[in-house]
PDB file of C-alpha atoms in Angstrom:
ATOM      1  CA  UNK A  17    -148.415 -85.325  13.794  1.00 49.00           C
ATOM      2  CA  UNK A  18    -152.039 -85.160  14.797  1.00 54.00           C
ATOM      3  CA  UNK A  19    -153.715 -88.558  14.810  1.00 78.00           C
ATOM      4  CA  UNK A  20    -157.102 -88.556  13.223  1.00 84.00           C
ATOM      5  CA  UNK A  21    -159.602 -90.461  11.107  1.00 92.00           C
ATOM      6  CA  UNK A  22    -160.719 -88.737   7.909  1.00 90.00           C
ATOM      7  CA  UNK A  23    -163.938 -89.720   6.241  1.00 90.00           C
ATOM      8  CA  UNK A  24    -163.747 -89.509   2.497  1.00 91.00           C
ATOM      9  CA  UNK A  25    -167.501 -89.663   2.093  1.00 90.00           C
ATOM     10  CA  UNK A  26    -170.731 -88.031   3.342  1.00 89.00           C
ATOM     11  CA  UNK A  27    -171.491 -89.724   6.637  1.00 88.00           C
ATOM     12  CA  UNK A  28    -175.277 -89.590   6.108  1.00 91.00           C
ATOM     13  CA  UNK A  29    -175.935 -93.204   7.056  1.00 93.00           C
ATOM     14  CA  UNK A  30    -178.894 -93.938   9.355  1.00 94.00           C
ATOM     15  CA  UNK A  31    -180.034 -96.527  11.803  1.00 92.00           C
ATOM     16  CA  UNK A  32    -178.124 -99.782  11.724  1.00 93.00           C
ATOM     17  CA  UNK A  33    -175.756 -98.612   8.960  1.00 96.00           C
ATOM     18  CA  UNK A  34    -174.891 -95.615  11.142  1.00 96.00           C
ATOM     19  CA  UNK A  35    -174.114 -97.854  14.055  1.00 96.00           C
ATOM     20  CA  UNK A  36    -171.791-100.054  11.904  1.00 97.00           C
ATOM     21  CA  UNK A  37    -169.920 -97.139  10.356  1.00 97.00           C
ATOM     22  CA  UNK A  38    -169.516 -95.499  13.779  1.00 96.00           C
ATOM     23  CA  UNK A  39    -167.965 -98.795  15.001  1.00 97.00           C
ATOM     24  CA  UNK A  40    -165.428 -98.635  12.084  1.00 97.00           C
ATOM     25  CA  UNK A  41    -164.496 -95.057  12.985  1.00 96.00           C
ATOM     26  CA  UNK A  42    -164.189 -96.148  16.604  1.00 97.00           C
ATOM     27  CA  UNK A  43    -161.861 -98.988  15.533  1.00 97.00           C
ATOM     28  CA  UNK A  44    -159.653 -96.659  13.523  1.00 96.00           C
ATOM     29  CA  UNK A  45    -159.429 -94.155  16.326  1.00 95.00           C
ATOM     30  CA  UNK A  46    -158.437 -96.930  18.792  1.00 95.00           C
ATOM     31  CA  UNK A  47    -155.742 -98.124  16.374  1.00 93.00           C
ATOM     32  CA  UNK A  48    -154.298 -94.572  16.003  1.00 93.00           C
ATOM     33  CA  UNK A  49    -154.257 -94.064  19.792  1.00 93.00           C
ATOM     34  CA  UNK A  50    -152.894 -97.504  20.541  1.00 92.00           C
ATOM     35  CA  UNK A  51    -155.836 -97.999  22.859  1.00 94.00           C
ATOM     36  CA  UNK A  52    -155.420-101.740  23.224  1.00 95.00           C
ATOM     37  CA  UNK A  53    -157.985-102.019  26.015  1.00 97.00           C
ATOM     38  CA  UNK A  54    -160.633-100.489  23.717  1.00 97.00           C
ATOM     39  CA  UNK A  55    -159.531-102.639  20.774  1.00 96.00           C
ATOM     40  CA  UNK A  56    -160.034-105.622  22.966  1.00 97.00           C
ATOM     41  CA  UNK A  57    -163.611-104.535  23.613  1.00 97.00           C
ATOM     42  CA  UNK A  58    -164.292-103.853  19.888  1.00 98.00           C
ATOM     43  CA  UNK A  59    -163.091-107.284  18.754  1.00 98.00           C
ATOM     44  CA  UNK A  60    -164.986-110.598  19.292  1.00 97.00           C
ATOM     45  CA  UNK A  61    -162.785-113.270  20.806  1.00 96.00           C
ATOM     46  CA  UNK A  62    -162.914-115.053  17.411  1.00 97.00           C
ATOM     47  CA  UNK A  63    -161.520-111.982  15.618  1.00 97.00           C
ATOM     48  CA  UNK A  64    -159.071-112.603  12.838  1.00 97.00           C
ATOM     49  CA  UNK A  65    -157.074-110.139  10.749  1.00 95.00           C
ATOM     50  CA  UNK A  66    -156.267-111.422   7.245  1.00 96.00           C
ATOM     51  CA  UNK A  67    -153.204-109.590   5.909  1.00 90.00           C
ATOM     52  CA  UNK A  68    -152.812-108.781   2.181  1.00 86.00           C
ATOM     53  CA  UNK A  69    -150.406-111.753   1.954  1.00 88.00           C
ATOM     54  CA  UNK A  70    -153.165-114.050   3.231  1.00 90.00           C
ATOM     55  CA  UNK A  71    -151.526-114.524   6.616  1.00 93.00           C
ATOM     56  CA  UNK A  72    -154.000-114.553   9.403  1.00 96.00           C
ATOM     57  CA  UNK A  73    -153.516-113.095  12.840  1.00 95.00           C
ATOM     58  CA  UNK A  74    -155.664-113.733  15.870  1.00 97.00           C
ATOM     59  CA  UNK A  75    -157.022-110.986  18.014  1.00 97.00           C
ATOM     60  CA  UNK A  76    -154.282-111.425  20.588  1.00 96.00           C
ATOM     61  CA  UNK A  77    -151.540-111.368  18.015  1.00 95.00           C
ATOM     62  CA  UNK A  78    -152.851-108.253  16.338  1.00 93.00           C
ATOM     63  CA  UNK A  79    -153.262-106.387  19.666  1.00 94.00           C
ATOM     64  CA  UNK A  80    -149.834-107.570  20.794  1.00 93.00           C
ATOM     65  CA  UNK A  81    -148.272-106.129  17.535  1.00 86.00           C
ATOM     66  CA  UNK A  82    -149.842-102.726  18.356  1.00 87.00           C
ATOM     67  CA  UNK A  83    -148.961-102.822  22.059  1.00 88.00           C
ATOM     68  CA  UNK A  84    -145.332-103.754  21.301  1.00 85.00           C
ATOM     69  CA  UNK A  85    -145.100-100.969  18.720  1.00 75.00           C
ATOM     70  CA  UNK A  86    -144.488-103.286  15.812  1.00 73.00           C
ATOM     71  CA  UNK A  87    -147.423-101.562  14.201  1.00 72.00           C
ATOM     72  CA  UNK A  88    -147.870 -97.852  14.694  1.00 80.00           C
ATOM     73  CA  UNK A  89    -150.760 -96.177  12.925  1.00 85.00           C
ATOM     74  CA  UNK A  90    -150.599 -92.384  12.426  1.00 88.00           C
ATOM     75  CA  UNK A  91    -153.580 -91.473  10.192  1.00 92.00           C
ATOM     76  CA  UNK A  92    -156.602 -93.249   8.683  1.00 94.00           C
ATOM     77  CA  UNK A  93    -158.779 -92.373   5.690  1.00 95.00           C
ATOM     78  CA  UNK A  94    -161.982 -94.355   5.103  1.00 96.00           C
ATOM     79  CA  UNK A  95    -163.155 -94.195   1.527  1.00 94.00           C
ATOM     80  CA  UNK A  96    -166.812 -94.637   0.399  1.00 88.00           C
ATOM     81  CA  UNK A  97    -167.972 -97.639   2.388  1.00 95.00           C
ATOM     82  CA  UNK A  98    -170.620-100.154   1.266  1.00 95.00           C
ATOM     83  CA  UNK A  99    -172.553-101.595   4.167  1.00 97.00           C
ATOM     84  CA  UNK A 100    -174.713-104.667   4.205  1.00 97.00           C
ATOM     85  CA  UNK A 101    -176.687-105.805   7.224  1.00 98.00           C
ATOM     86  CA  UNK A 102    -178.639-109.074   7.524  1.00 96.00           C
ATOM     87  CA  UNK A 103    -180.156-109.652  10.974  1.00 94.00           C
ATOM     88  CA  UNK A 104    -177.227-109.802  13.449  1.00 96.00           C
ATOM     89  CA  UNK A 105    -174.394-109.796  10.844  1.00 98.00           C
ATOM     90  CA  UNK A 106    -172.905-106.869   8.956  1.00 98.00           C
ATOM     91  CA  UNK A 107    -170.188-106.270   6.468  1.00 97.00           C
ATOM     92  CA  UNK A 108    -168.369-103.228   5.295  1.00 97.00           C
ATOM     93  CA  UNK A 109    -166.455-103.062   2.069  1.00 96.00           C
ATOM     94  CA  UNK A 110    -164.226-100.095   1.890  1.00 95.00           C
ATOM     95  CA  UNK A 111    -160.731 -98.754   1.259  1.00 94.00           C
ATOM     96  CA  UNK A 112    -158.802 -97.808   4.330  1.00 94.00           C
ATOM     97  CA  UNK A 113    -155.703 -95.674   3.687  1.00 93.00           C
ATOM     98  CA  UNK A 114    -153.396 -96.033   6.758  1.00 90.00           C
ATOM     99  CA  UNK A 115    -150.287 -93.909   7.249  1.00 90.00           C
ATOM    100  CA  UNK A 116    -148.100 -96.244   9.246  1.00 85.00           C
ATOM    101  CA  UNK A 117    -144.848 -96.756  10.771  1.00 78.00           C
ATOM    102  CA  UNK A 118    -143.773-100.393  10.680  1.00 74.00           C
ATOM    103  CA  UNK A 119    -140.516-101.271  12.377  1.00 73.00           C
ATOM    104  CA  UNK A 120    -139.402 -97.653  11.927  1.00 75.00           C
ATOM    105  CA  UNK A 121    -140.309 -97.370   8.204  1.00 80.00           C
ATOM    106  CA  UNK A 122    -143.068 -94.946   7.354  1.00 85.00           C
ATOM    107  CA  UNK A 123    -145.536 -95.869   4.552  1.00 86.00           C
ATOM    108  CA  UNK A 124    -149.111 -95.441   3.377  1.00 88.00           C
ATOM    109  CA  UNK A 125    -151.078 -98.630   2.953  1.00 86.00           C
ATOM    110  CA  UNK A 126    -154.152 -98.508   0.644  1.00 90.00           C
ATOM    111  CA  UNK A 127    -156.062-101.488   2.043  1.00 91.00           C
ATOM    112  CA  UNK A 128    -159.073-102.880   0.080  1.00 93.00           C
ATOM    113  CA  UNK A 129    -160.890-104.105   3.166  1.00 95.00           C
ATOM    114  CA  UNK A 130    -163.813-106.167   4.169  1.00 96.00           C
ATOM    115  CA  UNK A 131    -164.895-105.906   7.801  1.00 98.00           C
ATOM    116  CA  UNK A 132    -167.276-108.411   9.188  1.00 98.00           C
ATOM    117  CA  UNK A 133    -169.225-107.680  12.429  1.00 98.00           C
ATOM    118  CA  UNK A 134    -171.628-109.697  14.571  1.00 98.00           C
ATOM    119  CA  UNK A 135    -174.270-108.124  16.860  1.00 97.00           C
ATOM    120  CA  UNK A 136    -174.109-109.628  20.244  1.00 96.00           C
ATOM    121  CA  UNK A 137    -176.412-108.472  23.082  1.00 95.00           C
ATOM    122  CA  UNK A 138    -177.325-105.337  21.140  1.00 95.00           C
ATOM    123  CA  UNK A 139    -173.783-104.235  20.260  1.00 96.00           C
ATOM    124  CA  UNK A 140    -171.552-104.729  17.206  1.00 98.00           C
ATOM    125  CA  UNK A 141    -168.271-106.572  17.421  1.00 98.00           C
ATOM    126  CA  UNK A 142    -165.600-107.101  14.746  1.00 98.00           C
ATOM    127  CA  UNK A 143    -165.000-110.686  13.899  1.00 98.00           C
ATOM    128  CA  UNK A 144    -162.869-110.170  10.824  1.00 98.00           C
ATOM    129  CA  UNK A 145    -160.839-107.587   8.980  1.00 97.00           C
ATOM    130  CA  UNK A 146    -159.716-108.951   5.573  1.00 96.00           C
ATOM    131  CA  UNK A 147    -157.148-106.807   3.796  1.00 93.00           C
ATOM    132  CA  UNK A 148    -156.615-109.496   1.174  1.00 90.00           C
ATOM    133  CA  UNK A 149    -160.143-108.819  -0.067  1.00 80.00           C
ATOM    134  CA  UNK A 150    -160.575-108.160  -3.748  1.00 78.00           C
ATOM    135  CA  UNK A 151    -163.509-105.789  -4.323  1.00 71.00           C
ATOM    136  CA  UNK A 152    -166.470-107.166  -6.035  1.00 69.00           C
ATOM    137  CA  UNK A 153    -170.217-106.708  -5.685  1.00 60.00           C
ATOM    138  CA  UNK A 154    -171.339-106.508  -2.067  1.00 57.00           C
TER     139      UNK A 154
END
């Protein structure tokens, strides 16, 4: 199966919003390709993943799960993101549909997600991916 990221929206963002959405696509591609070295560069050291259950994983725990094949992502669809940028902080609220294989079981996760990024030395880094997020006004 080909691994790819599908954008379920018109990617007509500009300037800072374009930079931020491009980082999200880059993150999804790195997940699909199990490119842990690239993931390490995309995440700030303080990065935390908040699972739908509320359980939190650190950057190293999340990358380790991918590296050890506990998490295996096969396809990603990003649906109509809402982006907010204030100075050196950005957030993206979106739905990410991930076709996954978790411990040998295939499934599709529809993840209401909030991504938080910080701009450091001119580049955006993910500090949080919250999949327990309940959509509300951005």
